[in-house]
Amino acid sequence: MEYCDGGDLMKKINIQRGVPFTEEQIVDWFVQICLGLKHIHDRKILHRDIKAQNIFLTNGGMKAKLGDFGIARMLNNTLELARTCVGTPYYLSPEICENRPYNNKTDIWSLGCVLYELCTLKHPFEASSLRQLVSKICRGRYSPVPSRYSYDLRLLVTQLFKVNPRDRPSVTSVLRRPILEKHISKHLDTQPLLPLAFAFLLFRVCVHVQLSATASLVVKSRRWANLNTNICLWTRDKGVSRWDTLTRHSSH
């Protein structure tokens, strides 16, 4: 488990005391959150509790990490719908408020709530009672994002807040937006690609040696095979997930 010395995003929002974040900072954090969400959505996992308190900061507040998977749910396939009513009220999607089946698009709604908070320093949907809050969420009524931010950023917020989940973009689609694309590369570490390629090459050499060499060479090759396994595990932990995100993104 990694210690995030920058606290969570809600704490960062609160200490702003009304001073808005720059669009550059907002988009940079948002891209990192989206990359984390894409990683789990690609594996058919719903987070179900995306909120500013569950996004943690490190590296002097520059790195954002999606955390707290306590109520996450894995679906059998991308078309399966979940039914359990879970989450934090301010971030609930209309379909959950109405007790309807939902899928990964409910995470997209919550993602929109976080983006809105970064732009306005407040919740998009607020009310004096839970009943009124649910009513506002189900109608999709919220104050517009300040005009100090670009049209593209404000448009993205409206798209994430589509009441019908089918009208909301997937996180992959969100990451393709020009406003986000230019920030993606600096959060993808391509260095593990070389060790990964080397590991596969090493594995092929070891197999060849095992099939054709003497017993002493077989023992030696097994040591290399063990080394290869360690390299594969290291690249999987440190880089394969990011590499997978990069290749999927660049192929579209």
PDB file of C-alpha atoms in Angstrom:
ATOM      1  CA  MET A   1       0.000   0.000   0.000  1.00  0.00           C
ATOM      2  CA  GLU A   2       1.354   3.420  -0.959  1.00  0.00           C
ATOM      3  CA  TYR A   3       1.319   6.389   1.393  1.00  0.00           C
ATOM      4  CA  CYS A   4      -0.055   9.513  -0.299  1.00  0.00           C
ATOM      5  CA  ASP A   5       1.446  12.473   1.503  1.00  0.00           C
ATOM      6  CA  GLY A   6      -0.710  15.059  -0.252  1.00  0.00           C
ATOM      7  CA  GLY A   7      -3.976  13.999   1.365  1.00  0.00           C
ATOM      8  CA  ASP A   8      -7.123  13.692  -0.716  1.00  0.00           C
ATOM      9  CA  LEU A   9      -8.593  15.910  -3.397  1.00  0.00           C
ATOM     10  CA  MET A  10     -11.410  17.202  -1.185  1.00  0.00           C
ATOM     11  CA  LYS A  11      -8.858  18.484   1.306  1.00  0.00           C
ATOM     12  CA  LYS A  12      -7.074  20.226  -1.559  1.00  0.00           C
ATOM     13  CA  ILE A  13     -10.351  21.799  -2.692  1.00  0.00           C
ATOM     14  CA  ASN A  14     -11.184  23.022   0.807  1.00  0.00           C
ATOM     15  CA  ILE A  15      -7.837  24.740   1.388  1.00  0.00           C
ATOM     16  CA  GLN A  16      -8.303  26.769  -1.805  1.00  0.00           C
ATOM     17  CA  ARG A  17     -10.761  28.961   0.136  1.00  0.00           C
ATOM     18  CA  GLY A  18     -12.515  30.083  -3.010  1.00  0.00           C
ATOM     19  CA  VAL A  19      -9.392  30.563  -5.134  1.00  0.00           C
ATOM     20  CA  PRO A  20     -10.034  28.641  -8.381  1.00  0.00           C
ATOM     21  CA  PHE A  21      -7.657  26.053  -9.788  1.00  0.00           C
ATOM     22  CA  THR A  22      -6.117  26.749 -13.168  1.00  0.00           C
ATOM     23  CA  GLU A  23      -7.540  24.782 -16.078  1.00  0.00           C
ATOM     24  CA  GLU A  24      -4.109  23.257 -16.640  1.00  0.00           C
ATOM     25  CA  GLN A  25      -4.090  21.832 -13.109  1.00  0.00           C
ATOM     26  CA  ILE A  26      -7.673  20.604 -13.328  1.00  0.00           C
ATOM     27  CA  VAL A  27      -7.119  18.784 -16.598  1.00  0.00           C
ATOM     28  CA  ASP A  28      -3.845  17.282 -15.405  1.00  0.00           C
ATOM     29  CA  TRP A  29      -5.487  15.746 -12.328  1.00  0.00           C
ATOM     30  CA  PHE A  30      -8.554  14.716 -14.289  1.00  0.00           C
ATOM     31  CA  VAL A  31      -6.508  12.835 -16.895  1.00  0.00           C
ATOM     32  CA  GLN A  32      -4.802  10.827 -14.158  1.00  0.00           C
ATOM     33  CA  ILE A  33      -8.152   9.962 -12.581  1.00  0.00           C
ATOM     34  CA  CYS A  34      -9.499   8.893 -15.971  1.00  0.00           C
ATOM     35  CA  LEU A  35      -6.473   6.684 -16.634  1.00  0.00           C
ATOM     36  CA  GLY A  36      -7.021   4.952 -13.304  1.00  0.00           C
ATOM     37  CA  LEU A  37     -10.721   4.514 -14.045  1.00  0.00           C
ATOM     38  CA  LYS A  38      -9.999   3.166 -17.513  1.00  0.00           C
ATOM     39  CA  HIS A  39      -7.684   0.581 -16.005  1.00  0.00           C
ATOM     40  CA  ILE A  40     -10.479  -0.886 -13.866  1.00  0.00           C
ATOM     41  CA  HIS A  41     -13.275  -0.449 -16.435  1.00  0.00           C
ATOM     42  CA  ASP A  42     -11.186  -2.375 -18.969  1.00  0.00           C
ATOM     43  CA  ARG A  43     -11.266  -5.201 -16.432  1.00  0.00           C
ATOM     44  CA  LYS A  44     -15.052  -4.947 -15.968  1.00  0.00           C
ATOM     45  CA  ILE A  45     -14.757  -3.467 -12.465  1.00  0.00           C
ATOM     46  CA  LEU A  46     -17.070  -0.722 -11.191  1.00  0.00           C
ATOM     47  CA  HIS A  47     -15.622   1.556  -8.528  1.00  0.00           C
ATOM     48  CA  ARG A  48     -19.062   2.735  -7.325  1.00  0.00           C
ATOM     49  CA  ASP A  49     -17.723   5.352  -4.907  1.00  0.00           C
ATOM     50  CA  ILE A  50     -15.756   7.856  -6.964  1.00  0.00           C
ATOM     51  CA  LYS A  51     -15.558  11.117  -5.042  1.00  0.00           C
ATOM     52  CA  ALA A  52     -12.993  13.757  -4.190  1.00  0.00           C
ATOM     53  CA  GLN A  53     -12.275  12.090  -0.816  1.00  0.00           C
ATOM     54  CA  ASN A  54     -11.280   8.877  -2.620  1.00  0.00           C
ATOM     55  CA  ILE A  55      -8.749  10.527  -4.919  1.00  0.00           C
ATOM     56  CA  PHE A  56      -5.386  10.787  -3.215  1.00  0.00           C
ATOM     57  CA  LEU A  57      -2.476  13.088  -4.001  1.00  0.00           C
ATOM     58  CA  THR A  58       1.239  12.456  -3.843  1.00  0.00           C
ATOM     59  CA  ASN A  59       4.466  13.880  -5.268  1.00  0.00           C
ATOM     60  CA  GLY A  60       3.756  17.325  -3.879  1.00  0.00           C
ATOM     61  CA  GLY A  61       0.118  17.168  -4.935  1.00  0.00           C
ATOM     62  CA  MET A  62       0.933  16.642  -8.604  1.00  0.00           C
ATOM     63  CA  LYS A  63       0.076  12.935  -8.845  1.00  0.00           C
ATOM     64  CA  ALA A  64      -3.556  11.870  -8.408  1.00  0.00           C
ATOM     65  CA  LYS A  65      -4.470   8.275  -7.561  1.00  0.00           C
ATOM     66  CA  LEU A  66      -7.884   6.634  -7.433  1.00  0.00           C
ATOM     67  CA  GLY A  67      -8.354   4.725  -4.181  1.00  0.00           C
ATOM     68  CA  ASP A  68     -10.791   3.099  -1.730  1.00  0.00           C
ATOM     69  CA  PHE A  69     -12.198   0.121  -3.611  1.00  0.00           C
ATOM     70  CA  GLY A  70     -14.203  -1.026  -0.588  1.00  0.00           C
ATOM     71  CA  ILE A  71     -17.508  -1.283  -2.476  1.00  0.00           C
ATOM     72  CA  ALA A  72     -16.142  -1.956  -5.956  1.00  0.00           C
ATOM     73  CA  ARG A  73     -17.923  -4.632  -7.978  1.00  0.00           C
ATOM     74  CA  MET A  74     -16.722  -6.865 -10.812  1.00  0.00           C
ATOM     75  CA  LEU A  75     -19.189  -7.567 -13.616  1.00  0.00           C
ATOM     76  CA  ASN A  76     -19.174 -10.779 -15.640  1.00  0.00           C
ATOM     77  CA  ASN A  77     -19.274  -8.784 -18.866  1.00  0.00           C
ATOM     78  CA  THR A  78     -19.563  -5.196 -20.033  1.00  0.00           C
ATOM     79  CA  LEU A  79     -23.319  -5.529 -20.617  1.00  0.00           C
ATOM     80  CA  GLU A  80     -24.149  -6.807 -17.131  1.00  0.00           C
ATOM     81  CA  LEU A  81     -25.955  -4.394 -14.828  1.00  0.00           C
ATOM     82  CA  ALA A  82     -25.495  -4.030 -11.071  1.00  0.00           C
ATOM     83  CA  ARG A  83     -28.442  -3.354  -8.775  1.00  0.00           C
ATOM     84  CA  THR A  84     -27.136  -2.619  -5.282  1.00  0.00           C
ATOM     85  CA  CYS A  85     -27.727   0.953  -4.129  1.00  0.00           C
ATOM     86  CA  VAL A  86     -24.328   2.138  -2.905  1.00  0.00           C
ATOM     87  CA  GLY A  87     -22.230   5.290  -2.989  1.00  0.00           C
ATOM     88  CA  THR A  88     -22.048   8.747  -1.431  1.00  0.00           C
ATOM     89  CA  PRO A  89     -25.258  10.839  -1.854  1.00  0.00           C
ATOM     90  CA  TYR A  90     -23.653  13.887  -3.532  1.00  0.00           C
ATOM     91  CA  TYR A  91     -22.107  11.645  -6.192  1.00  0.00           C
ATOM     92  CA  LEU A  92     -25.004   9.264  -6.861  1.00  0.00           C
ATOM     93  CA  SER A  93     -26.133   8.893 -10.471  1.00  0.00           C
ATOM     94  CA  PRO A  94     -29.797   9.283 -11.484  1.00  0.00           C
ATOM     95  CA  GLU A  95     -30.124   5.557 -12.178  1.00  0.00           C
ATOM     96  CA  ILE A  96     -28.987   4.675  -8.657  1.00  0.00           C
ATOM     97  CA  CYS A  97     -31.281   7.320  -7.148  1.00  0.00           C
ATOM     98  CA  GLU A  98     -34.188   5.755  -9.031  1.00  0.00           C
ATOM     99  CA  ASN A  99     -33.136   2.249  -8.004  1.00  0.00           C
ATOM    100  CA  ARG A 100     -32.571   1.194 -11.611  1.00  0.00           C
ATOM    101  CA  PRO A 101     -29.897  -1.254 -12.817  1.00  0.00           C
ATOM    102  CA  TYR A 102     -26.611   0.438 -13.670  1.00  0.00           C
ATOM    103  CA  ASN A 103     -23.221  -0.234 -15.238  1.00  0.00           C
ATOM    104  CA  ASN A 104     -19.885   1.583 -15.552  1.00  0.00           C
ATOM    105  CA  LYS A 105     -21.677   4.725 -16.751  1.00  0.00           C
ATOM    106  CA  THR A 106     -22.600   5.401 -13.126  1.00  0.00           C
ATOM    107  CA  ASP A 107     -18.863   5.886 -12.447  1.00  0.00           C
ATOM    108  CA  ILE A 108     -18.824   8.380 -15.319  1.00  0.00           C
ATOM    109  CA  TRP A 109     -21.515  10.454 -13.592  1.00  0.00           C
ATOM    110  CA  SER A 110     -19.475  10.472 -10.373  1.00  0.00           C
ATOM    111  CA  LEU A 111     -16.421  11.410 -12.429  1.00  0.00           C
ATOM    112  CA  GLY A 112     -18.406  14.404 -13.673  1.00  0.00           C
ATOM    113  CA  CYS A 113     -19.122  15.403 -10.075  1.00  0.00           C
ATOM    114  CA  VAL A 114     -15.401  15.422  -9.308  1.00  0.00           C
ATOM    115  CA  LEU A 115     -14.594  17.467 -12.415  1.00  0.00           C
ATOM    116  CA  TYR A 116     -17.340  19.948 -11.523  1.00  0.00           C
ATOM    117  CA  GLU A 117     -15.936  20.303  -7.994  1.00  0.00           C
ATOM    118  CA  LEU A 118     -12.484  21.037  -9.377  1.00  0.00           C
ATOM    119  CA  CYS A 119     -13.972  23.802 -11.526  1.00  0.00           C
ATOM    120  CA  THR A 120     -16.299  25.341  -8.930  1.00  0.00           C
ATOM    121  CA  LEU A 121     -14.940  24.198  -5.528  1.00  0.00           C
ATOM    122  CA  LYS A 122     -18.419  22.969  -4.573  1.00  0.00           C
ATOM    123  CA  HIS A 123     -20.747  20.023  -5.159  1.00  0.00           C
ATOM    124  CA  PRO A 124     -22.819  20.164  -8.360  1.00  0.00           C
ATOM    125  CA  PHE A 125     -25.954  18.999  -6.562  1.00  0.00           C
ATOM    126  CA  GLU A 126     -26.744  20.384  -3.115  1.00  0.00           C
ATOM    127  CA  ALA A 127     -29.958  20.474  -1.113  1.00  0.00           C
ATOM    128  CA  SER A 128     -31.238  20.728   2.446  1.00  0.00           C
ATOM    129  CA  SER A 129     -32.672  17.208   2.399  1.00  0.00           C
ATOM    130  CA  LEU A 130     -31.931  13.889   0.758  1.00  0.00           C
ATOM    131  CA  ARG A 131     -35.271  13.983  -1.063  1.00  0.00           C
ATOM    132  CA  GLN A 132     -34.468  17.362  -2.624  1.00  0.00           C
ATOM    133  CA  LEU A 133     -30.954  16.213  -3.476  1.00  0.00           C
ATOM    134  CA  VAL A 134     -32.271  13.141  -5.292  1.00  0.00           C
ATOM    135  CA  SER A 135     -34.749  15.316  -7.183  1.00  0.00           C
ATOM    136  CA  LYS A 136     -31.976  17.635  -8.409  1.00  0.00           C
ATOM    137  CA  ILE A 137     -29.792  14.717  -9.440  1.00  0.00           C
ATOM    138  CA  CYS A 138     -32.574  12.974 -11.357  1.00  0.00           C
ATOM    139  CA  ARG A 139     -33.386  16.180 -13.241  1.00  0.00           C
ATOM    140  CA  GLY A 140     -29.712  16.924 -13.882  1.00  0.00           C
ATOM    141  CA  ARG A 141     -30.072  20.506 -12.636  1.00  0.00           C
ATOM    142  CA  TYR A 142     -26.876  22.281 -11.604  1.00  0.00           C
ATOM    143  CA  SER A 143     -25.298  25.730 -11.873  1.00  0.00           C
ATOM    144  CA  PRO A 144     -23.098  26.139 -14.968  1.00  0.00           C
ATOM    145  CA  VAL A 145     -19.323  25.921 -14.783  1.00  0.00           C
ATOM    146  CA  PRO A 146     -17.731  29.420 -14.700  1.00  0.00           C
ATOM    147  CA  SER A 147     -16.915  30.903 -18.095  1.00  0.00           C
ATOM    148  CA  ARG A 148     -13.278  31.388 -17.056  1.00  0.00           C
ATOM    149  CA  TYR A 149     -12.787  27.813 -18.221  1.00  0.00           C
ATOM    150  CA  SER A 150     -12.647  26.781 -21.862  1.00  0.00           C
ATOM    151  CA  TYR A 151     -15.685  25.762 -23.858  1.00  0.00           C
ATOM    152  CA  ASP A 152     -14.251  22.253 -24.275  1.00  0.00           C
ATOM    153  CA  LEU A 153     -13.947  21.753 -20.525  1.00  0.00           C
ATOM    154  CA  ARG A 154     -17.442  23.083 -19.862  1.00  0.00           C
ATOM    155  CA  LEU A 155     -18.838  20.892 -22.641  1.00  0.00           C
ATOM    156  CA  LEU A 156     -17.187  17.832 -21.129  1.00  0.00           C
ATOM    157  CA  VAL A 157     -18.941  18.478 -17.817  1.00  0.00           C
ATOM    158  CA  THR A 158     -22.339  18.609 -19.530  1.00  0.00           C
ATOM    159  CA  GLN A 159     -21.623  15.336 -21.332  1.00  0.00           C
ATOM    160  CA  LEU A 160     -20.638  13.552 -18.140  1.00  0.00           C
ATOM    161  CA  PHE A 161     -23.897  14.763 -16.573  1.00  0.00           C
ATOM    162  CA  LYS A 162     -26.252  13.292 -19.157  1.00  0.00           C
ATOM    163  CA  VAL A 163     -29.242  11.933 -17.224  1.00  0.00           C
ATOM    164  CA  ASN A 164     -29.579   8.947 -19.550  1.00  0.00           C
ATOM    165  CA  PRO A 165     -26.505   6.755 -18.922  1.00  0.00           C
ATOM    166  CA  ARG A 166     -26.460   5.668 -22.564  1.00  0.00           C
ATOM    167  CA  ASP A 167     -25.746   9.266 -23.550  1.00  0.00           C
ATOM    168  CA  ARG A 168     -22.683   9.534 -21.320  1.00  0.00           C
ATOM    169  CA  PRO A 169     -19.288   8.833 -22.897  1.00  0.00           C
ATOM    170  CA  SER A 170     -17.119   5.938 -21.797  1.00  0.00           C
ATOM    171  CA  VAL A 171     -13.888   6.789 -20.030  1.00  0.00           C
ATOM    172  CA  THR A 172     -12.006   5.690 -23.161  1.00  0.00           C
ATOM    173  CA  SER A 173     -14.007   8.186 -25.199  1.00  0.00           C
ATOM    174  CA  VAL A 174     -13.326  10.896 -22.626  1.00  0.00           C
ATOM    175  CA  LEU A 175      -9.582  10.316 -22.890  1.00  0.00           C
ATOM    176  CA  ARG A 176      -9.752  10.825 -26.656  1.00  0.00           C
ATOM    177  CA  ARG A 177     -10.882  14.441 -26.255  1.00  0.00           C
ATOM    178  CA  PRO A 178      -8.242  16.863 -27.585  1.00  0.00           C
ATOM    179  CA  ILE A 179      -8.336  18.813 -24.330  1.00  0.00           C
ATOM    180  CA  LEU A 180      -7.112  15.700 -22.498  1.00  0.00           C
ATOM    181  CA  GLU A 181      -4.980  13.918 -25.092  1.00  0.00           C
ATOM    182  CA  LYS A 182      -1.999  16.230 -24.800  1.00  0.00           C
ATOM    183  CA  HIS A 183      -1.724  15.472 -21.068  1.00  0.00           C
ATOM    184  CA  ILE A 184      -1.822  11.692 -21.352  1.00  0.00           C
ATOM    185  CA  SER A 185       1.717  10.922 -22.494  1.00  0.00           C
ATOM    186  CA  LYS A 186       3.426  12.410 -19.439  1.00  0.00           C
ATOM    187  CA  HIS A 187       1.485  10.048 -17.183  1.00  0.00           C
ATOM    188  CA  LEU A 188       2.350   6.902 -19.132  1.00  0.00           C
ATOM    189  CA  ASP A 189       5.709   5.324 -18.371  1.00  0.00           C
ATOM    190  CA  THR A 190       7.001   3.594 -21.503  1.00  0.00           C
ATOM    191  CA  GLN A 191      10.317   2.520 -19.951  1.00  0.00           C
ATOM    192  CA  PRO A 192       9.084  -0.976 -18.948  1.00  0.00           C
ATOM    193  CA  LEU A 193       8.525  -1.824 -22.629  1.00  0.00           C
ATOM    194  CA  LEU A 194      12.217  -2.629 -23.103  1.00  0.00           C
ATOM    195  CA  PRO A 195      12.467  -4.992 -20.106  1.00  0.00           C
ATOM    196  CA  LEU A 196       9.236  -6.647 -21.231  1.00  0.00           C
ATOM    197  CA  ALA A 197      10.550  -7.280 -24.741  1.00  0.00           C
ATOM    198  CA  PHE A 198      13.833  -8.487 -23.289  1.00  0.00           C
ATOM    199  CA  ALA A 199      11.957 -10.865 -20.984  1.00  0.00           C
ATOM    200  CA  PHE A 200      10.103 -12.515 -23.866  1.00  0.00           C
ATOM    201  CA  LEU A 201      13.336 -12.866 -25.848  1.00  0.00           C
ATOM    202  CA  LEU A 202      15.052 -14.360 -22.819  1.00  0.00           C
ATOM    203  CA  PHE A 203      12.212 -16.836 -22.365  1.00  0.00           C
ATOM    204  CA  ARG A 204      12.558 -18.094 -25.951  1.00  0.00           C
ATOM    205  CA  VAL A 205      16.310 -18.555 -25.526  1.00  0.00           C
ATOM    206  CA  CYS A 206      15.807 -20.475 -22.286  1.00  0.00           C
ATOM    207  CA  VAL A 207      13.264 -22.822 -23.863  1.00  0.00           C
ATOM    208  CA  HIS A 208      15.654 -23.542 -26.732  1.00  0.00           C
ATOM    209  CA  VAL A 209      18.503 -24.297 -24.320  1.00  0.00           C
ATOM    210  CA  GLN A 210      16.318 -26.584 -22.228  1.00  0.00           C
ATOM    211  CA  LEU A 211      15.320 -28.625 -25.250  1.00  0.00           C
ATOM    212  CA  SER A 212      18.760 -29.014 -26.775  1.00  0.00           C
ATOM    213  CA  ALA A 213      21.433 -28.705 -24.091  1.00  0.00           C
ATOM    214  CA  THR A 214      22.960 -31.068 -21.554  1.00  0.00           C
ATOM    215  CA  ALA A 215      21.634 -31.523 -18.030  1.00  0.00           C
ATOM    216  CA  SER A 216      24.034 -28.905 -16.667  1.00  0.00           C
ATOM    217  CA  LEU A 217      22.841 -26.394 -19.202  1.00  0.00           C
ATOM    218  CA  VAL A 218      19.241 -27.221 -18.363  1.00  0.00           C
ATOM    219  CA  VAL A 219      19.901 -26.299 -14.741  1.00  0.00           C
ATOM    220  CA  LYS A 220      21.488 -23.048 -15.867  1.00  0.00           C
ATOM    221  CA  SER A 221      18.605 -22.281 -18.213  1.00  0.00           C
ATOM    222  CA  ARG A 222      16.149 -22.828 -15.397  1.00  0.00           C
ATOM    223  CA  ARG A 223      17.932 -20.134 -13.464  1.00  0.00           C
ATOM    224  CA  TRP A 224      17.481 -17.855 -16.452  1.00  0.00           C
ATOM    225  CA  ALA A 225      13.831 -18.903 -16.663  1.00  0.00           C
ATOM    226  CA  ASN A 226      13.382 -17.893 -13.038  1.00  0.00           C
ATOM    227  CA  LEU A 227      15.013 -14.562 -13.810  1.00  0.00           C
ATOM    228  CA  ASN A 228      12.658 -14.189 -16.742  1.00  0.00           C
ATOM    229  CA  THR A 229       9.672 -14.831 -14.478  1.00  0.00           C
ATOM    230  CA  ASN A 230      10.828 -12.149 -12.075  1.00  0.00           C
ATOM    231  CA  ILE A 231      11.208  -9.657 -14.918  1.00  0.00           C
ATOM    232  CA  CYS A 232       7.734 -10.459 -16.220  1.00  0.00           C
ATOM    233  CA  LEU A 233       6.205  -9.957 -12.795  1.00  0.00           C
ATOM    234  CA  TRP A 234       8.085  -6.696 -12.330  1.00  0.00           C
ATOM    235  CA  THR A 235       6.927  -5.292 -15.645  1.00  0.00           C
ATOM    236  CA  ARG A 236       3.386  -6.404 -14.953  1.00  0.00           C
ATOM    237  CA  ASP A 237       3.324  -4.605 -11.618  1.00  0.00           C
ATOM    238  CA  LYS A 238       5.186  -1.511 -12.729  1.00  0.00           C
ATOM    239  CA  GLY A 239       4.389  -1.014 -16.365  1.00  0.00           C
ATOM    240  CA  VAL A 240       2.143  -3.442 -18.203  1.00  0.00           C
ATOM    241  CA  SER A 241      -1.070  -1.830 -17.043  1.00  0.00           C
ATOM    242  CA  ARG A 242       0.148   1.565 -18.237  1.00  0.00           C
ATOM    243  CA  TRP A 243       1.524   0.122 -21.448  1.00  0.00           C
ATOM    244  CA  ASP A 244      -1.841  -1.545 -22.088  1.00  0.00           C
ATOM    245  CA  THR A 245      -3.578   1.809 -21.667  1.00  0.00           C
ATOM    246  CA  LEU A 246      -1.177   3.471 -24.080  1.00  0.00           C
ATOM    247  CA  THR A 247      -1.536   0.843 -26.823  1.00  0.00           C
ATOM    248  CA  ARG A 248      -5.315   0.775 -26.568  1.00  0.00           C
ATOM    249  CA  HIS A 249      -5.483   4.531 -26.743  1.00  0.00           C
ATOM    250  CA  SER A 250      -3.148   4.880 -29.707  1.00  0.00           C
ATOM    251  CA  SER A 251      -4.931   2.172 -31.708  1.00  0.00           C
ATOM    252  CA  HIS A 252      -8.204   4.115 -31.961  1.00  0.00           C
TER     253      HIS A 252
END
